[in-house]
Tab-separated table of N, CA, C and O in Angstrom:
chain	number	residue	atom	x	y	z
A	19	GLN	N	-8.861	-11.623	18.530
A	19	GLN	CA	-10.110	-11.982	17.181
A	19	GLN	C	-9.355	-10.323	16.302
A	19	GLN	O	-9.967	-9.485	16.719
A	20	VAL	N	-9.627	-10.465	15.058
A	20	VAL	CA	-9.704	-9.916	14.168
A	20	VAL	C	-10.883	-9.787	12.313
A	20	VAL	O	-10.947	-11.443	12.523
A	21	GLN	N	-11.370	-9.109	12.727
A	21	GLN	CA	-12.455	-9.395	11.302
A	21	GLN	C	-12.353	-8.023	10.369
A	21	GLN	O	-12.004	-7.156	11.220
A	22	LEU	N	-12.918	-8.613	8.924
A	22	LEU	CA	-12.513	-7.933	7.987
A	22	LEU	C	-13.591	-7.571	7.589
A	22	LEU	O	-13.946	-8.562	7.422
A	23	VAL	N	-14.481	-6.909	7.199
A	23	VAL	CA	-15.545	-7.047	6.170
A	23	VAL	C	-15.561	-5.548	5.103
A	23	VAL	O	-15.806	-4.338	5.268
A	24	GLU	N	-16.250	-6.282	3.832
A	24	GLU	CA	-16.485	-5.998	2.979
A	24	GLU	C	-18.099	-6.051	3.042
A	24	GLU	O	-18.486	-6.212	2.664
A	25	SER	N	-18.144	-4.114	1.995
A	25	SER	CA	-19.738	-3.541	1.561
A	25	SER	C	-19.328	-2.778	0.365
A	25	SER	O	-18.655	-2.375	0.238
A	26	GLY	N	-20.530	-3.097	0.196
A	26	GLY	CA	-20.649	-2.077	-0.887
A	26	GLY	C	-21.019	-1.989	-2.424
A	26	GLY	O	-21.433	-1.222	-3.272
A	27	GLY	N	-20.950	-3.416	-2.448
A	27	GLY	CA	-20.917	-4.510	-3.384
A	27	GLY	C	-22.650	-4.120	-4.385
A	27	GLY	O	-23.891	-3.659	-3.444
A	28	GLY	N	-22.834	-4.648	-4.953
A	28	GLY	CA	-24.236	-3.842	-6.426
A	28	GLY	C	-24.074	-4.451	-7.634
A	28	GLY	O	-23.053	-4.898	-8.047
A	29	LEU	N	-25.140	-3.911	-8.176
A	29	LEU	CA	-25.144	-3.836	-9.413
A	29	LEU	C	-25.633	-2.359	-9.764
A	29	LEU	O	-26.371	-1.760	-8.951
A	30	VAL	N	-25.563	-2.172	-10.842
A	30	VAL	CA	-25.149	-0.908	-11.494
A	30	VAL	C	-24.771	-0.910	-12.771
A	30	VAL	O	-24.548	-2.039	-13.571
A	31	GLN	N	-25.709	0.229	-13.414
A	31	GLN	CA	-25.674	0.079	-14.834
A	31	GLN	C	-24.268	0.704	-15.581
A	31	GLN	O	-23.605	1.148	-14.520
A	32	ALA	N	-24.154	0.715	-16.423
A	32	ALA	CA	-22.240	1.073	-16.801
A	32	ALA	C	-22.303	3.019	-16.895
A	32	ALA	O	-23.313	3.117	-17.949
A	33	GLY	N	-20.426	3.111	-16.232
A	33	GLY	CA	-20.668	4.200	-16.415
A	33	GLY	C	-21.710	4.646	-14.667
A	33	GLY	O	-21.812	6.214	-14.469
A	34	GLY	N	-22.271	4.110	-14.135
A	34	GLY	CA	-22.507	4.769	-12.835
A	34	GLY	C	-21.954	4.290	-11.682
A	34	GLY	O	-20.588	4.804	-12.187
A	35	SER	N	-21.832	4.653	-10.621
A	35	SER	CA	-20.572	4.632	-9.387
A	35	SER	C	-20.970	4.011	-8.278
A	35	SER	O	-22.490	3.952	-7.814
A	36	LEU	N	-20.399	3.624	-7.804
A	36	LEU	CA	-20.472	2.404	-6.422
A	36	LEU	C	-19.333	2.750	-5.015
A	36	LEU	O	-18.390	2.481	-5.379
A	37	ARG	N	-19.072	2.582	-4.237
A	37	ARG	CA	-18.644	2.810	-2.835
A	37	ARG	C	-18.191	1.586	-1.943
A	37	ARG	O	-19.024	1.220	-1.225
A	38	LEU	N	-16.497	1.015	-2.491
A	38	LEU	CA	-17.126	-0.520	-1.537
A	38	LEU	C	-15.488	0.037	-0.125
A	38	LEU	O	-15.329	1.721	-0.181
A	39	SER	N	-16.732	-0.691	0.770
A	39	SER	CA	-15.385	-0.074	2.282
A	39	SER	C	-15.408	-1.438	2.655
A	39	SER	O	-15.829	-2.595	2.314
A	40	CYS	N	-14.595	-1.197	3.364
A	40	CYS	CA	-12.982	-2.417	3.525
A	40	CYS	C	-13.006	-1.938	5.704
A	40	CYS	O	-12.359	-1.306	5.787
A	41	SER	N	-13.449	-2.349	6.210
A	41	SER	CA	-13.716	-2.022	7.848
A	41	SER	C	-12.955	-3.326	8.839
A	41	SER	O	-13.633	-4.662	8.551
A	42	ALA	N	-11.640	-2.925	9.936
A	42	ALA	CA	-11.168	-3.868	10.834
A	42	ALA	C	-12.338	-3.458	12.071
A	42	ALA	O	-12.694	-2.593	11.889
A	43	SER	N	-11.590	-4.981	12.475
A	43	SER	CA	-12.269	-4.696	13.379
A	43	SER	C	-12.058	-5.851	14.645
A	43	SER	O	-11.437	-7.126	14.180
A	44	GLY	N	-12.105	-5.540	16.324
A	44	GLY	CA	-11.778	-6.314	16.870
A	44	GLY	C	-10.433	-6.060	16.869
A	44	GLY	O	-9.925	-4.454	17.946
A	45	SER	N	-9.213	-7.190	18.176
A	45	SER	CA	-7.592	-6.324	18.593
A	45	SER	C	-6.875	-6.071	17.474
A	45	SER	O	-6.109	-6.536	17.072
A	46	ILE	N	-6.868	-4.926	17.467
A	46	ILE	CA	-6.313	-4.656	16.505
A	46	ILE	C	-5.194	-2.795	17.223
A	46	ILE	O	-6.659	-1.813	17.609
A	47	PHE	N	-4.639	-3.472	16.946
A	47	PHE	CA	-3.438	-1.781	16.807
A	47	PHE	C	-4.196	-1.077	16.315
A	47	PHE	O	-3.292	0.835	16.490
A	48	SER	N	-3.042	-1.367	14.463
A	48	SER	CA	-3.350	-0.502	13.828
A	48	SER	C	-3.333	-1.551	12.325
A	48	SER	O	-2.460	-2.531	12.124
A	49	LEU	N	-4.186	-0.227	11.209
A	49	LEU	CA	-4.533	-1.019	9.925
A	49	LEU	C	-3.584	-0.573	9.448
A	49	LEU	O	-2.700	0.694	8.850
A	50	ASN	N	-2.446	-1.276	8.538
A	50	ASN	CA	-1.349	-0.659	7.346
A	50	ASN	C	-1.732	-0.930	6.064
A	50	ASN	O	-2.930	-0.458	6.402
A	51	SER	N	-0.962	-1.357	5.511
A	51	SER	CA	-1.222	-1.256	4.208
A	51	SER	C	-2.436	-2.025	3.761
A	51	SER	O	-2.786	-2.707	4.101
A	52	VAL	N	-3.135	-1.838	2.120
A	52	VAL	CA	-5.021	-2.319	2.495
A	52	VAL	C	-4.465	-2.204	0.370
A	52	VAL	O	-4.035	-0.913	0.254
A	53	GLY	N	-5.117	-3.411	0.005
A	53	GLY	CA	-5.728	-4.109	-1.587
A	53	GLY	C	-6.773	-4.213	-1.838
A	53	GLY	O	-7.184	-4.800	-0.830
A	54	TRP	N	-7.499	-3.744	-2.292
A	54	TRP	CA	-9.181	-3.787	-2.818
A	54	TRP	C	-8.099	-5.422	-3.814
A	54	TRP	O	-7.049	-4.753	-5.048
A	55	TYR	N	-8.912	-6.291	-4.074
A	55	TYR	CA	-8.141	-7.155	-5.148
A	55	TYR	C	-9.566	-7.539	-5.831
A	55	TYR	O	-10.919	-7.186	-5.284
A	56	ARG	N	-9.161	-7.872	-7.313
A	56	ARG	CA	-11.044	-8.466	-7.993
A	56	ARG	C	-10.889	-9.527	-8.246
A	56	ARG	O	-10.136	-9.728	-8.939
A	57	ARG	N	-11.788	-10.678	-8.622
A	57	ARG	CA	-10.988	-11.702	-9.297
A	57	ARG	C	-12.605	-11.472	-10.651
A	57	ARG	O	-13.908	-11.675	-9.921
A	58	SER	N	-12.356	-11.378	-12.045
A	58	SER	CA	-13.719	-11.705	-12.801
A	58	SER	C	-14.223	-12.386	-12.894
A	58	SER	O	-12.428	-13.458	-13.227
A	59	PRO	N	-15.251	-13.231	-13.930
A	59	PRO	CA	-15.492	-14.112	-14.785
A	59	PRO	C	-14.061	-14.817	-15.483
A	59	PRO	O	-13.452	-13.717	-16.220
A	60	GLY	N	-13.703	-15.760	-15.153
A	60	GLY	CA	-12.788	-16.591	-16.779
A	60	GLY	C	-11.149	-15.876	-16.559
A	60	GLY	O	-10.283	-15.590	-16.888
A	61	LYS	N	-10.794	-14.488	-15.152
A	61	LYS	CA	-9.579	-14.439	-14.899
A	61	LYS	C	-8.714	-14.616	-13.518
A	61	LYS	O	-9.643	-14.436	-13.023
A	62	GLN	N	-7.622	-14.356	-13.885
A	62	GLN	CA	-7.163	-14.466	-12.455
A	62	GLN	C	-7.319	-12.617	-11.743
A	62	GLN	O	-7.494	-11.603	-12.031
A	63	ARG	N	-6.928	-12.938	-10.598
A	63	ARG	CA	-7.473	-12.222	-9.471
A	63	ARG	C	-6.359	-10.997	-9.413
A	63	ARG	O	-4.549	-11.187	-9.320
A	64	GLU	N	-7.145	-9.553	-9.683
A	64	GLU	CA	-6.327	-8.946	-10.085
A	64	GLU	C	-6.373	-7.986	-8.506
A	64	GLU	O	-7.171	-7.441	-8.019
A	65	LEU	N	-4.711	-6.782	-8.715
A	65	LEU	CA	-4.846	-6.044	-7.863
A	65	LEU	C	-5.557	-4.693	-8.058
A	65	LEU	O	-5.229	-4.405	-9.118
A	66	VAL	N	-6.174	-4.412	-8.179
A	66	VAL	CA	-7.296	-2.900	-8.436
A	66	VAL	C	-6.474	-2.470	-7.722
A	66	VAL	O	-5.705	-0.518	-8.752
A	67	ALA	N	-6.487	-1.369	-6.375
A	67	ALA	CA	-6.044	-0.414	-5.529
A	67	ALA	C	-4.881	-1.207	-4.234
A	67	ALA	O	-5.782	-1.813	-4.461
A	68	ALA	N	-4.350	-0.104	-4.251
A	68	ALA	CA	-4.083	-0.386	-3.108
A	68	ALA	C	-3.163	1.353	-1.912
A	68	ALA	O	-2.871	1.992	-2.839
A	69	ILE	N	-3.161	0.840	-1.237
A	69	ILE	CA	-2.497	2.582	0.337
A	69	ILE	C	-2.216	1.660	1.428
A	69	ILE	O	-2.426	1.010	1.396
A	70	THR	N	-1.266	2.752	1.579
A	70	THR	CA	-0.552	2.585	2.456
A	70	THR	C	-0.768	3.436	3.709
A	70	THR	O	-2.043	3.926	3.587
A	71	LYS	N	-0.083	3.366	4.550
A	71	LYS	CA	-0.554	3.489	5.719
A	71	LYS	C	-0.784	5.211	6.028
A	71	LYS	O	-1.457	5.588	6.404
A	72	GLY	N	-0.092	5.511	5.386
A	72	GLY	CA	0.602	7.140	5.109
A	72	GLY	C	-0.370	7.650	4.206
A	72	GLY	O	0.171	9.021	3.758
A	73	GLY	N	-1.091	7.061	3.584
A	73	GLY	CA	-1.922	7.488	2.236
A	73	GLY	C	-1.825	7.197	0.945
A	73	GLY	O	-1.780	8.294	0.549
A	74	SER	N	-0.703	6.693	0.845
A	74	SER	CA	-0.003	7.013	-0.971
A	74	SER	C	-0.488	5.320	-1.527
A	74	SER	O	-0.788	4.336	-1.243
A	75	ALA	N	-1.415	6.120	-3.000
A	75	ALA	CA	-2.131	4.802	-3.411
A	75	ALA	C	-1.382	4.886	-5.022
A	75	ALA	O	-1.053	5.451	-5.259
A	76	THR	N	-1.742	3.319	-5.487
A	76	THR	CA	-1.354	3.030	-6.510
A	76	THR	C	-2.426	2.394	-6.704
A	76	THR	O	-3.345	1.511	-6.453
A	77	TYR	N	-2.388	2.714	-8.479
A	77	TYR	CA	-3.820	1.364	-9.171
A	77	TYR	C	-3.444	0.879	-10.391
A	77	TYR	O	-2.243	1.270	-10.993
A	78	ALA	N	-4.489	0.250	-10.402
A	78	ALA	CA	-4.020	-0.892	-11.835
A	78	ALA	C	-4.386	-0.145	-13.253
A	78	ALA	O	-4.878	1.336	-13.158
A	79	ALA	N	-3.152	0.243	-14.089
A	79	ALA	CA	-4.072	0.554	-15.574
A	79	ALA	C	-4.971	0.841	-15.650
A	79	ALA	O	-5.905	2.258	-16.437
A	80	SER	N	-5.788	-0.468	-15.803
A	80	SER	CA	-6.839	-0.393	-16.564
A	80	SER	C	-8.518	0.727	-15.691
A	80	SER	O	-9.160	0.611	-15.878
A	81	VAL	N	-7.943	1.201	-13.620
A	81	VAL	CA	-8.948	1.761	-13.121
A	81	VAL	C	-8.357	3.215	-12.976
A	81	VAL	O	-9.089	3.645	-12.335
A	82	LYS	N	-7.076	3.260	-13.361
A	82	LYS	CA	-6.830	5.050	-13.134
A	82	LYS	C	-6.940	5.954	-13.239
A	82	LYS	O	-7.518	5.619	-15.079
A	83	GLY	N	-7.852	6.566	-12.997
A	83	GLY	CA	-8.209	8.050	-13.450
A	83	GLY	C	-9.908	7.414	-13.026
A	83	GLY	O	-10.583	8.453	-13.197
A	84	ARG	N	-10.594	6.703	-12.535
A	84	ARG	CA	-11.959	6.534	-13.198
A	84	ARG	C	-12.335	5.607	-11.260
A	84	ARG	O	-13.006	6.124	-10.325
A	85	PHE	N	-10.996	5.214	-10.695
A	85	PHE	CA	-11.209	4.558	-9.247
A	85	PHE	C	-10.499	5.495	-7.833
A	85	PHE	O	-9.014	5.888	-8.567
A	86	THR	N	-10.841	5.182	-6.702
A	86	THR	CA	-10.191	6.487	-5.914
A	86	THR	C	-9.610	5.668	-4.858
A	86	THR	O	-11.352	5.087	-3.936
A	87	ILE	N	-8.769	5.644	-4.026
A	87	ILE	CA	-9.007	4.414	-3.041
A	87	ILE	C	-8.274	5.616	-1.491
A	87	ILE	O	-7.847	6.638	-2.593
A	88	SER	N	-9.657	5.666	-0.800
A	88	SER	CA	-8.932	6.502	0.350
A	88	SER	C	-8.873	5.856	2.021
A	88	SER	O	-8.927	4.548	2.191
A	89	ARG	N	-8.239	6.546	3.190
A	89	ARG	CA	-8.861	5.770	3.657
A	89	ARG	C	-9.299	7.030	5.166
A	89	ARG	O	-8.521	7.723	4.825
A	90	ASP	N	-10.129	6.042	6.588
A	90	ASP	CA	-10.326	6.391	7.596
A	90	ASP	C	-9.494	6.213	8.680
A	90	ASP	O	-10.435	4.904	9.378
A	91	ASN	N	-8.455	6.027	8.991
A	91	ASN	CA	-7.301	5.522	10.114
A	91	ASN	C	-9.027	5.011	11.442
A	91	ASN	O	-8.342	4.850	12.136
A	92	ALA	N	-9.179	6.208	12.288
A	92	ALA	CA	-10.156	6.261	13.385
A	92	ALA	C	-10.733	5.848	13.174
A	92	ALA	O	-11.233	5.125	14.550
A	93	LYS	N	-12.003	4.763	11.698
A	93	LYS	CA	-12.552	4.024	11.579
A	93	LYS	C	-11.980	2.894	11.558
A	93	LYS	O	-12.828	1.742	11.162
A	94	ALA	N	-10.784	2.647	11.070
A	94	ALA	CA	-10.072	1.339	10.769
A	94	ALA	C	-10.685	1.019	8.964
A	94	ALA	O	-11.070	-0.377	9.612
A	95	THR	N	-10.874	1.958	8.096
A	95	THR	CA	-11.927	1.541	7.212
A	95	THR	C	-11.065	2.238	6.298
A	95	THR	O	-11.142	3.294	5.950
A	96	VAL	N	-10.970	1.265	5.067
A	96	VAL	CA	-10.677	1.943	3.672
A	96	VAL	C	-11.347	2.134	2.510
A	96	VAL	O	-12.301	0.391	2.535
A	97	TYR	N	-11.998	2.466	1.837
A	97	TYR	CA	-12.970	2.471	1.278
A	97	TYR	C	-12.359	3.189	-0.732
A	97	TYR	O	-11.293	3.385	-1.059
A	98	LEU	N	-13.052	2.500	-1.767
A	98	LEU	CA	-12.633	2.001	-3.187
A	98	LEU	C	-14.229	3.110	-3.477
A	98	LEU	O	-15.037	1.549	-4.057
A	99	LEU	N	-13.825	4.274	-3.943
A	99	LEU	CA	-14.799	4.741	-4.694
A	99	LEU	C	-14.472	4.960	-6.198
A	99	LEU	O	-13.813	4.499	-6.382
A	100	MET	N	-15.605	4.016	-7.178
A	100	MET	CA	-15.155	3.229	-8.137
A	100	MET	C	-16.396	3.903	-8.739
A	100	MET	O	-17.764	4.233	-9.335
A	101	ASN	N	-15.460	4.910	-10.209
A	101	ASN	CA	-16.949	5.981	-10.625
A	101	ASN	C	-16.423	5.661	-12.251
A	101	ASN	O	-15.375	4.131	-12.772
A	102	SER	N	-17.201	6.131	-13.418
A	102	SER	CA	-17.496	5.200	-15.343
A	102	SER	C	-17.338	3.702	-15.246
A	102	SER	O	-16.242	3.619	-15.706
A	103	LEU	N	-18.410	3.044	-13.814
A	103	LEU	CA	-18.297	1.311	-14.137
A	103	LEU	C	-18.023	1.228	-15.596
A	103	LEU	O	-19.357	1.606	-16.811
A	104	LYS	N	-17.595	0.118	-15.635
A	104	LYS	CA	-17.843	-0.473	-17.351
A	104	LYS	C	-17.837	-1.556	-16.347
A	104	LYS	O	-17.398	-2.482	-15.819
A	105	PRO	N	-18.849	-2.866	-17.479
A	105	PRO	CA	-18.831	-4.325	-17.680
A	105	PRO	C	-17.924	-4.555	-17.218
A	105	PRO	O	-17.944	-6.263	-16.241
A	106	GLU	N	-16.767	-4.653	-17.714
A	106	GLU	CA	-15.340	-5.418	-17.351
A	106	GLU	C	-14.741	-4.953	-15.857
A	106	GLU	O	-13.443	-5.994	-15.383
A	107	ASP	N	-15.346	-4.647	-15.865
A	107	ASP	CA	-15.380	-4.186	-13.720
A	107	ASP	C	-16.234	-4.992	-12.700
A	107	ASP	O	-15.692	-5.058	-12.020
A	108	THR	N	-16.778	-5.872	-13.684
A	108	THR	CA	-17.682	-6.844	-13.021
A	108	THR	C	-17.450	-7.607	-12.580
A	108	THR	O	-15.752	-8.705	-12.830
A	109	GLY	N	-16.943	-8.073	-11.184
A	109	GLY	CA	-16.219	-9.531	-9.676
A	109	GLY	C	-16.372	-9.308	-8.979
A	109	GLY	O	-17.577	-8.638	-8.177
A	110	VAL	N	-15.480	-9.903	-8.289
A	110	VAL	CA	-15.656	-10.249	-6.700
A	110	VAL	C	-15.019	-8.945	-6.064
A	110	VAL	O	-13.735	-9.473	-6.119
A	111	TYR	N	-14.801	-8.375	-5.145
A	111	TYR	CA	-13.741	-6.865	-4.867
A	111	TYR	C	-13.719	-7.923	-2.945
A	111	TYR	O	-14.887	-7.645	-2.589
A	112	TYR	N	-12.307	-7.833	-3.028
A	112	TYR	CA	-11.418	-8.188	-2.018
A	112	TYR	C	-11.021	-8.052	-1.524
A	112	TYR	O	-9.933	-7.151	-2.340
A	113	CYS	N	-11.301	-7.753	0.295
A	113	CYS	CA	-10.205	-6.168	0.457
A	113	CYS	C	-9.231	-6.722	1.504
A	113	CYS	O	-9.422	-8.253	1.773
A	114	LYS	N	-7.968	-7.031	0.953
A	114	LYS	CA	-6.676	-7.670	1.869
A	114	LYS	C	-5.850	-6.500	2.259
A	114	LYS	O	-5.190	-5.490	1.938
A	115	ALA	N	-5.986	-6.468	4.227
A	115	ALA	CA	-4.983	-5.656	4.803
A	115	ALA	C	-4.120	-6.188	5.991
A	115	ALA	O	-4.273	-7.648	6.751
A	116	GLY	N	-2.727	-5.740	6.007
A	116	GLY	CA	-2.313	-5.904	7.189
A	116	GLY	C	-2.290	-4.919	8.112
A	116	GLY	O	-2.404	-3.791	8.313
A	117	ILE	N	-2.616	-6.337	9.186
A	117	ILE	CA	-3.251	-5.546	10.436
A	117	ILE	C	-1.785	-5.766	11.538
A	117	ILE	O	-0.846	-6.301	11.949
A	118	THR	N	-2.066	-5.167	12.781
A	118	THR	CA	-1.292	-5.160	13.716
A	118	THR	C	-1.517	-5.590	14.559
A	118	THR	O	-2.775	-4.265	15.175
A	119	SER	N	-1.262	-6.682	15.384
A	119	SER	CA	-3.029	-6.957	16.604
A	119	SER	C	-2.580	-6.648	17.437
A	119	SER	O	-1.252	-5.596	17.520
A	120	SER	N	-3.698	-6.135	18.762
A	120	SER	CA	-2.738	-6.133	20.056
A	120	SER	C	-1.823	-6.233	20.925
A	120	SER	O	-1.387	-5.671	21.813
A	121	LEU	N	-1.613	-7.253	20.499
A	121	LEU	CA	-0.716	-8.116	21.013
A	121	LEU	C	0.897	-8.219	20.000
A	121	LEU	O	1.446	-8.612	20.915
A	122	GLY	N	0.697	-6.792	19.290
A	122	GLY	CA	2.356	-6.528	18.239
A	122	GLY	C	2.246	-7.738	17.211
A	122	GLY	O	3.147	-7.541	16.367
A	123	TYR	N	1.624	-8.797	16.929
A	123	TYR	CA	1.431	-9.153	15.585
A	123	TYR	C	1.153	-8.576	14.358
A	123	TYR	O	0.157	-8.554	14.215
A	124	ASP	N	1.912	-9.279	13.522
A	124	ASP	CA	2.418	-7.948	12.182
A	124	ASP	C	1.156	-9.413	10.994
A	124	ASP	O	1.924	-10.626	10.860
A	125	LEU	N	-0.280	-9.960	10.594
A	125	LEU	CA	-0.904	-10.350	9.718
A	125	LEU	C	-1.952	-9.935	8.801
A	125	LEU	O	-1.679	-9.024	8.508
A	126	ASP	N	-1.453	-10.444	7.575
A	126	ASP	CA	-2.735	-10.495	6.449
A	126	ASP	C	-3.940	-10.860	6.763
A	126	ASP	O	-3.679	-12.284	6.721
A	127	TYR	N	-4.462	-9.909	6.612
A	127	TYR	CA	-5.826	-10.807	6.542
A	127	TYR	C	-7.424	-10.199	5.238
A	127	TYR	O	-6.764	-9.241	4.874
A	128	TRP	N	-7.730	-11.496	5.134
A	128	TRP	CA	-9.279	-11.220	4.157
A	128	TRP	C	-10.516	-10.606	4.300
A	128	TRP	O	-10.708	-11.644	5.640
A	129	GLY	N	-10.998	-9.804	3.712
A	129	GLY	CA	-12.874	-10.321	3.823
A	129	GLY	C	-12.930	-10.837	3.342
A	129	GLY	O	-12.454	-11.750	2.311
A	130	GLN	N	-14.632	-10.791	2.807
A	130	GLN	CA	-14.997	-12.413	2.075
A	130	GLN	C	-15.243	-11.636	0.912
A	130	GLN	O	-15.924	-12.841	-0.049
A	131	GLY	N	-15.549	-10.813	0.995
A	131	GLY	CA	-15.477	-10.463	-0.838
A	131	GLY	C	-17.112	-10.100	-1.125
A	131	GLY	O	-18.115	-10.038	-0.301
A	132	THR	N	-17.182	-9.313	-1.855
A	132	THR	CA	-18.128	-8.291	-2.059
A	132	THR	C	-18.680	-8.319	-3.412
A	132	THR	O	-17.766	-8.149	-4.147
A	133	GLN	N	-19.582	-8.711	-4.248
A	133	GLN	CA	-19.740	-8.937	-5.989
A	133	GLN	C	-20.872	-7.774	-6.302
A	133	GLN	O	-21.214	-6.380	-5.683
A	134	VAL	N	-19.376	-7.242	-7.521
A	134	VAL	CA	-19.790	-6.064	-8.136
A	134	VAL	C	-20.642	-6.311	-9.463
A	134	VAL	O	-19.650	-7.283	-10.274
A	135	THR	N	-21.418	-5.627	-9.795
A	135	THR	CA	-21.367	-6.776	-11.331
A	135	THR	C	-22.334	-5.523	-11.885
A	135	THR	O	-23.343	-4.639	-11.729
A	136	VAL	N	-21.795	-4.778	-13.135
A	136	VAL	CA	-22.040	-3.805	-14.177
A	136	VAL	C	-22.619	-4.419	-15.062
A	136	VAL	O	-22.187	-5.092	-16.126
A	137	SER	N	-23.799	-3.886	-15.650
A	137	SER	CA	-25.096	-4.176	-16.990
A	137	SER	C	-24.079	-2.789	-17.859
A	137	SER	O	-23.974	-1.348	-17.961
A	138	SER	N	-24.310	-3.884	-19.343
A	138	SER	CA	-24.226	-2.505	-19.977
A	138	SER	C	-25.987	-2.079	-20.704
A	138	SER	O	-26.613	-2.411	-20.046
């Protein structure tokens, strides 16, 4: 069994910061590439940031320079530090992780999502 849990969402004023965490637990051999997605009201889900197992990061143009994705492989956790938040960053943030299980299977897992609300 593998579990993926996000945390760190909340309500913040525009210009503020939040740090989201995505932690994997269970029968894990390896946490591979991980992406943070968000679903904003009235919009389709979009990829916000992603990080490879080796630590290479990519960002959506809308968050580049404001968000930073990082990982701690020892803790099987990926973080999303969000600075200079804007009301348009409001949404439910999900992480999607590629995980190699202890039995050697490669599967993608989604977390349950965490709400981020930025007030103007």
